[in-house]
Amino acid sequence: MFRMGLTGGIAAGKSVVSRRLDELGAVVVDHDVLAREAVAPGSVGLAEVVEAFGDQVLAGDGSLDRPALGRLVFADRGARSRLEGIVHPQVRRLAAEREAAAGAADPRAVVVHDVPLLVETGHADRYHLVAVVDAPAEQRVRRLVTGRSLTEAEARARVEAQAGDDERRAVADVLLDGTGTEAGLRAQVDDLWARVATEVAQELDAEEDERA
């Protein structure tokens, strides 16, 4: 099984890359989706979040009020650390379950872990290859303002809450340029997929040689 880590700053274009990898045949484990699952109604994770931040982070139906929680944690590094301490262990458990299932179904699977905070959690060395979608912070702020209806202050807070561009580049085996068009980014992913296919084939050949 080939394990790839995929990351990038918010609004860099990572979702485009993730979708294309899924289309090409990768098993994509989206850690954002798992983070939502980790605090779903009735979960231990949600109970711990409420204990840490109070009922103000609950919506009327008992689910997590994400905008309310976001306003708390994006402006407060300590609060963000408390939230990560609750959610990250649950996400790691769920991700391991998804990966194990993929490996059981196909030992040659390419499993892509789509991890927004890959650098922040210090887990880059867990993967055969780390791909980083790169775009300047100012461009990402503009995308958040125009595409997600955030104020400039909100957009900057979200960008600044993540690792810096240089930190992500430092762990990258492959840099994908997220500054251009979606079509251009998808073409880069196709090239990456060809590289991964070659590496997987080489690993399989090596394993067969060892068994011979």
mmCIF file of C-alpha atoms in Angstrom:
data_model
loop_
_atom_site.group_PDB
_atom_site.id
_atom_site.type_symbol
_atom_site.label_atom_id
_atom_site.label_comp_id
_atom_site.label_asym_id
_atom_site.label_seq_id
_atom_site.Cartn_x
_atom_site.Cartn_y
_atom_site.Cartn_z
ATOM 1 C CA MET A 1 0.000 0.000 0.000
ATOM 2 C CA PHE A 2 1.309 3.439 -0.959
ATOM 3 C CA ARG A 3 0.556 6.219 1.523
ATOM 4 C CA MET A 4 0.475 9.838 0.367
ATOM 5 C CA GLY A 5 0.015 12.905 2.534
ATOM 6 C CA LEU A 6 -1.745 15.845 0.902
ATOM 7 C CA THR A 7 -1.829 19.289 2.453
ATOM 8 C CA GLY A 8 -1.917 22.966 1.636
ATOM 9 C CA GLY A 9 -3.001 26.251 3.132
ATOM 10 C CA ILE A 10 -6.683 27.077 3.273
ATOM 11 C CA ALA A 11 -7.989 28.112 -0.180
ATOM 12 C CA ALA A 12 -4.794 26.980 -1.943
ATOM 13 C CA GLY A 13 -6.641 24.456 -4.130
ATOM 14 C CA LYS A 14 -6.257 21.261 -2.118
ATOM 15 C CA SER A 15 -9.868 20.199 -2.674
ATOM 16 C CA VAL A 16 -9.283 20.265 -6.458
ATOM 17 C CA VAL A 17 -6.284 17.985 -6.017
ATOM 18 C CA SER A 18 -8.158 15.649 -3.693
ATOM 19 C CA ARG A 19 -11.086 15.298 -6.102
ATOM 20 C CA ARG A 20 -8.797 14.569 -9.034
ATOM 21 C CA LEU A 21 -6.864 11.920 -7.104
ATOM 22 C CA ASP A 22 -10.159 10.263 -6.226
ATOM 23 C CA GLU A 23 -11.140 10.278 -9.921
ATOM 24 C CA LEU A 24 -7.820 8.679 -10.829
ATOM 25 C CA GLY A 25 -8.358 5.787 -8.423
ATOM 26 C CA ALA A 26 -6.809 6.795 -5.121
ATOM 27 C CA VAL A 27 -8.528 6.027 -1.836
ATOM 28 C CA VAL A 28 -8.873 9.503 -0.348
ATOM 29 C CA VAL A 29 -9.157 9.773 3.424
ATOM 30 C CA ASP A 30 -10.420 13.309 4.051
ATOM 31 C CA HIS A 31 -9.404 14.342 7.553
ATOM 32 C CA ASP A 32 -11.812 17.301 7.476
ATOM 33 C CA VAL A 33 -14.686 14.845 7.001
ATOM 34 C CA LEU A 34 -13.319 12.718 9.832
ATOM 35 C CA ALA A 35 -13.056 15.807 12.045
ATOM 36 C CA ARG A 36 -16.782 16.393 11.544
ATOM 37 C CA GLU A 37 -17.498 12.750 12.296
ATOM 38 C CA ALA A 38 -15.413 12.995 15.465
ATOM 39 C CA VAL A 39 -17.783 15.639 16.893
ATOM 40 C CA ALA A 40 -21.061 14.345 15.487
ATOM 41 C CA PRO A 41 -24.134 14.471 17.755
ATOM 42 C CA GLY A 42 -23.884 11.824 20.432
ATOM 43 C CA SER A 43 -20.127 11.391 20.066
ATOM 44 C CA VAL A 44 -17.589 11.455 22.858
ATOM 45 C CA GLY A 45 -15.764 14.169 20.932
ATOM 46 C CA LEU A 46 -18.741 16.520 20.954
ATOM 47 C CA ALA A 47 -19.269 15.979 24.668
ATOM 48 C CA GLU A 48 -15.634 16.900 25.317
ATOM 49 C CA VAL A 49 -15.884 20.011 23.134
ATOM 50 C CA VAL A 50 -18.947 21.194 25.052
ATOM 51 C CA GLU A 51 -17.196 20.507 28.346
ATOM 52 C CA ALA A 52 -14.218 22.593 27.187
ATOM 53 C CA PHE A 53 -16.089 25.519 25.575
ATOM 54 C CA GLY A 54 -19.599 25.485 27.012
ATOM 55 C CA ASP A 55 -23.098 25.226 25.562
ATOM 56 C CA GLN A 56 -22.462 28.322 23.434
ATOM 57 C CA VAL A 57 -20.900 26.045 20.784
ATOM 58 C CA LEU A 58 -24.095 23.988 20.414
ATOM 59 C CA ALA A 59 -26.757 24.665 17.807
ATOM 60 C CA GLY A 60 -30.442 24.457 18.661
ATOM 61 C CA ASP A 61 -30.657 20.843 17.461
ATOM 62 C CA GLY A 62 -27.793 19.715 19.686
ATOM 63 C CA SER A 63 -25.204 19.568 16.914
ATOM 64 C CA LEU A 64 -21.956 21.525 16.913
ATOM 65 C CA ASP A 65 -22.367 25.192 15.958
ATOM 66 C CA ARG A 66 -19.236 25.416 13.806
ATOM 67 C CA PRO A 67 -19.337 29.173 13.159
ATOM 68 C CA ALA A 68 -19.623 29.831 16.899
ATOM 69 C CA LEU A 69 -16.749 27.492 17.670
ATOM 70 C CA GLY A 70 -14.697 28.981 14.850
ATOM 71 C CA ARG A 71 -15.075 32.482 16.260
ATOM 72 C CA LEU A 72 -13.656 31.232 19.543
ATOM 73 C CA VAL A 73 -10.712 29.186 18.338
ATOM 74 C CA PHE A 74 -9.425 31.186 15.355
ATOM 75 C CA ALA A 75 -8.882 34.202 17.593
ATOM 76 C CA ASP A 76 -7.317 32.306 20.504
ATOM 77 C CA ARG A 77 -4.287 30.030 20.098
ATOM 78 C CA GLY A 78 -4.865 28.410 23.493
ATOM 79 C CA ALA A 79 -8.483 27.602 22.651
ATOM 80 C CA ARG A 80 -7.412 26.193 19.307
ATOM 81 C CA SER A 81 -4.882 23.936 21.042
ATOM 82 C CA ARG A 82 -7.574 22.649 23.417
ATOM 83 C CA LEU A 83 -9.843 21.856 20.490
ATOM 84 C CA GLU A 84 -7.066 20.078 18.600
ATOM 85 C CA GLY A 85 -6.280 18.021 21.687
ATOM 86 C CA ILE A 86 -9.851 16.745 21.634
ATOM 87 C CA VAL A 87 -10.371 16.236 17.915
ATOM 88 C CA HIS A 88 -6.995 15.053 16.609
ATOM 89 C CA PRO A 89 -6.825 11.741 18.526
ATOM 90 C CA GLN A 90 -10.316 10.853 17.291
ATOM 91 C CA VAL A 91 -9.384 11.741 13.718
ATOM 92 C CA ARG A 92 -6.218 9.614 13.869
ATOM 93 C CA ARG A 93 -8.261 6.640 15.050
ATOM 94 C CA LEU A 94 -10.824 7.048 12.284
ATOM 95 C CA ALA A 95 -8.123 7.560 9.639
ATOM 96 C CA ALA A 96 -6.341 4.379 10.707
ATOM 97 C CA GLU A 97 -9.611 2.479 10.367
ATOM 98 C CA ARG A 98 -10.180 3.827 6.836
ATOM 99 C CA GLU A 99 -6.631 3.026 5.791
ATOM 100 C CA ALA A 100 -6.801 -0.508 7.177
ATOM 101 C CA ALA A 101 -10.029 -1.121 5.281
ATOM 102 C CA ALA A 102 -8.454 0.142 2.037
ATOM 103 C CA GLY A 103 -5.415 -2.086 2.510
ATOM 104 C CA ALA A 104 -7.566 -5.116 3.227
ATOM 105 C CA ALA A 105 -9.569 -4.503 0.051
ATOM 106 C CA ASP A 106 -6.460 -3.943 -2.122
ATOM 107 C CA PRO A 107 -2.906 -4.351 -0.805
ATOM 108 C CA ARG A 108 -1.716 -2.216 -3.749
ATOM 109 C CA ALA A 109 -4.051 0.682 -2.974
ATOM 110 C CA VAL A 110 -2.816 4.258 -3.098
ATOM 111 C CA VAL A 111 -4.211 5.861 0.049
ATOM 112 C CA VAL A 112 -4.176 9.650 0.104
ATOM 113 C CA HIS A 113 -4.554 11.305 3.488
ATOM 114 C CA ASP A 114 -5.985 14.780 2.854
ATOM 115 C CA VAL A 115 -4.736 16.564 5.990
ATOM 116 C CA PRO A 116 -5.103 20.352 6.276
ATOM 117 C CA LEU A 117 -2.910 20.423 9.401
ATOM 118 C CA LEU A 118 -0.329 17.849 8.343
ATOM 119 C CA VAL A 119 2.578 20.166 9.143
ATOM 120 C CA GLU A 120 1.084 21.398 12.402
ATOM 121 C CA THR A 121 0.601 17.863 13.717
ATOM 122 C CA GLY A 122 4.164 16.850 12.824
ATOM 123 C CA HIS A 123 3.208 13.696 10.929
ATOM 124 C CA ALA A 124 4.815 14.333 7.540
ATOM 125 C CA ASP A 125 7.243 11.434 8.026
ATOM 126 C CA ARG A 126 4.400 8.899 8.101
ATOM 127 C CA TYR A 127 3.947 8.967 4.339
ATOM 128 C CA HIS A 128 5.835 7.627 1.338
ATOM 129 C CA LEU A 129 5.270 10.989 -0.339
ATOM 130 C CA VAL A 130 3.969 14.383 0.775
ATOM 131 C CA ALA A 131 2.308 16.670 -1.777
ATOM 132 C CA VAL A 132 1.772 20.319 -0.884
ATOM 133 C CA VAL A 133 -0.580 22.628 -2.789
ATOM 134 C CA ASP A 134 1.121 26.004 -2.746
ATOM 135 C CA ALA A 135 -0.361 29.486 -3.186
ATOM 136 C CA PRO A 136 0.670 32.806 -1.582
ATOM 137 C CA ALA A 137 -1.124 33.842 1.577
ATOM 138 C CA GLU A 138 -2.455 37.070 0.035
ATOM 139 C CA GLN A 139 -4.026 35.194 -2.851
ATOM 140 C CA ARG A 140 -5.642 32.771 -0.430
ATOM 141 C CA VAL A 141 -7.046 35.646 1.625
ATOM 142 C CA ARG A 142 -8.623 37.096 -1.531
ATOM 143 C CA ARG A 143 -10.142 33.726 -2.390
ATOM 144 C CA LEU A 144 -11.663 33.399 1.071
ATOM 145 C CA VAL A 145 -13.175 36.875 0.861
ATOM 146 C CA THR A 146 -14.605 36.482 -2.637
ATOM 147 C CA GLY A 147 -15.453 32.783 -2.580
ATOM 148 C CA ARG A 148 -16.519 32.107 0.987
ATOM 149 C CA SER A 149 -17.982 35.461 1.991
ATOM 150 C CA LEU A 150 -15.562 36.017 4.857
ATOM 151 C CA THR A 151 -14.460 39.447 5.935
ATOM 152 C CA GLU A 152 -10.812 40.225 5.308
ATOM 153 C CA ALA A 153 -10.127 40.024 9.052
ATOM 154 C CA GLU A 154 -11.772 36.601 9.273
ATOM 155 C CA ALA A 155 -9.875 35.385 6.217
ATOM 156 C CA ARG A 156 -6.521 36.551 7.590
ATOM 157 C CA ALA A 157 -7.225 34.943 10.952
ATOM 158 C CA ARG A 158 -7.840 31.594 9.263
ATOM 159 C CA VAL A 159 -4.730 31.832 7.126
ATOM 160 C CA GLU A 160 -2.591 32.869 10.072
ATOM 161 C CA ALA A 161 -3.965 30.054 12.234
ATOM 162 C CA GLN A 162 -2.200 27.549 9.984
ATOM 163 C CA ALA A 163 1.461 26.785 9.388
ATOM 164 C CA GLY A 164 3.376 29.232 7.216
ATOM 165 C CA ASP A 165 4.072 28.630 3.533
ATOM 166 C CA ASP A 166 7.770 27.976 4.183
ATOM 167 C CA GLU A 167 6.939 25.338 6.794
ATOM 168 C CA ARG A 168 4.742 23.442 4.344
ATOM 169 C CA ARG A 169 7.302 23.681 1.543
ATOM 170 C CA ALA A 170 9.954 22.258 3.869
ATOM 171 C CA VAL A 171 8.118 18.924 4.177
ATOM 172 C CA ALA A 172 7.032 18.679 0.525
ATOM 173 C CA ASP A 173 8.261 15.932 -1.767
ATOM 174 C CA VAL A 174 6.089 17.475 -4.489
ATOM 175 C CA LEU A 175 4.909 21.089 -4.763
ATOM 176 C CA LEU A 176 1.711 21.672 -6.731
ATOM 177 C CA ASP A 177 1.172 25.235 -7.952
ATOM 178 C CA GLY A 178 -2.271 26.371 -6.813
ATOM 179 C CA THR A 179 -2.024 29.903 -8.174
ATOM 180 C CA GLY A 180 -3.488 29.246 -11.611
ATOM 181 C CA THR A 181 -6.581 27.644 -13.092
ATOM 182 C CA GLU A 182 -8.344 24.524 -11.875
ATOM 183 C CA ALA A 183 -7.560 22.820 -15.191
ATOM 184 C CA GLY A 184 -3.874 23.591 -14.763
ATOM 185 C CA LEU A 185 -3.860 22.185 -11.255
ATOM 186 C CA ARG A 186 -5.647 19.020 -12.382
ATOM 187 C CA ALA A 187 -2.986 18.535 -15.069
ATOM 188 C CA GLN A 188 -0.292 18.713 -12.379
ATOM 189 C CA VAL A 189 -2.153 16.046 -10.433
ATOM 190 C CA ASP A 190 -2.181 13.797 -13.484
ATOM 191 C CA ASP A 191 1.604 14.111 -13.673
ATOM 192 C CA LEU A 192 1.875 13.328 -9.968
ATOM 193 C CA TRP A 193 -0.344 10.272 -10.387
ATOM 194 C CA ALA A 194 1.939 8.967 -13.139
ATOM 195 C CA ARG A 195 4.914 9.360 -10.781
ATOM 196 C CA VAL A 196 3.108 7.530 -7.994
ATOM 197 C CA ALA A 197 2.115 4.708 -10.353
ATOM 198 C CA THR A 198 5.767 4.299 -11.309
ATOM 199 C CA GLU A 199 6.875 4.177 -7.669
ATOM 200 C CA VAL A 200 4.181 1.628 -6.796
ATOM 201 C CA ALA A 201 5.199 -0.550 -9.755
ATOM 202 C CA GLN A 202 8.847 -0.381 -8.689
ATOM 203 C CA GLU A 203 7.954 -1.404 -5.145
ATOM 204 C CA LEU A 204 5.925 -4.361 -6.424
ATOM 205 C CA ASP A 205 8.797 -5.446 -8.682
ATOM 206 C CA ALA A 206 11.192 -5.256 -5.718
ATOM 207 C CA GLU A 207 8.871 -7.350 -3.567
ATOM 208 C CA GLU A 208 8.564 -9.970 -6.302
ATOM 209 C CA ASP A 209 12.350 -10.093 -6.665
ATOM 210 C CA GLU A 210 12.693 -10.689 -2.916
ATOM 211 C CA ARG A 211 10.220 -13.573 -3.056
ATOM 212 C CA ALA A 212 11.898 -15.144 -6.090
#
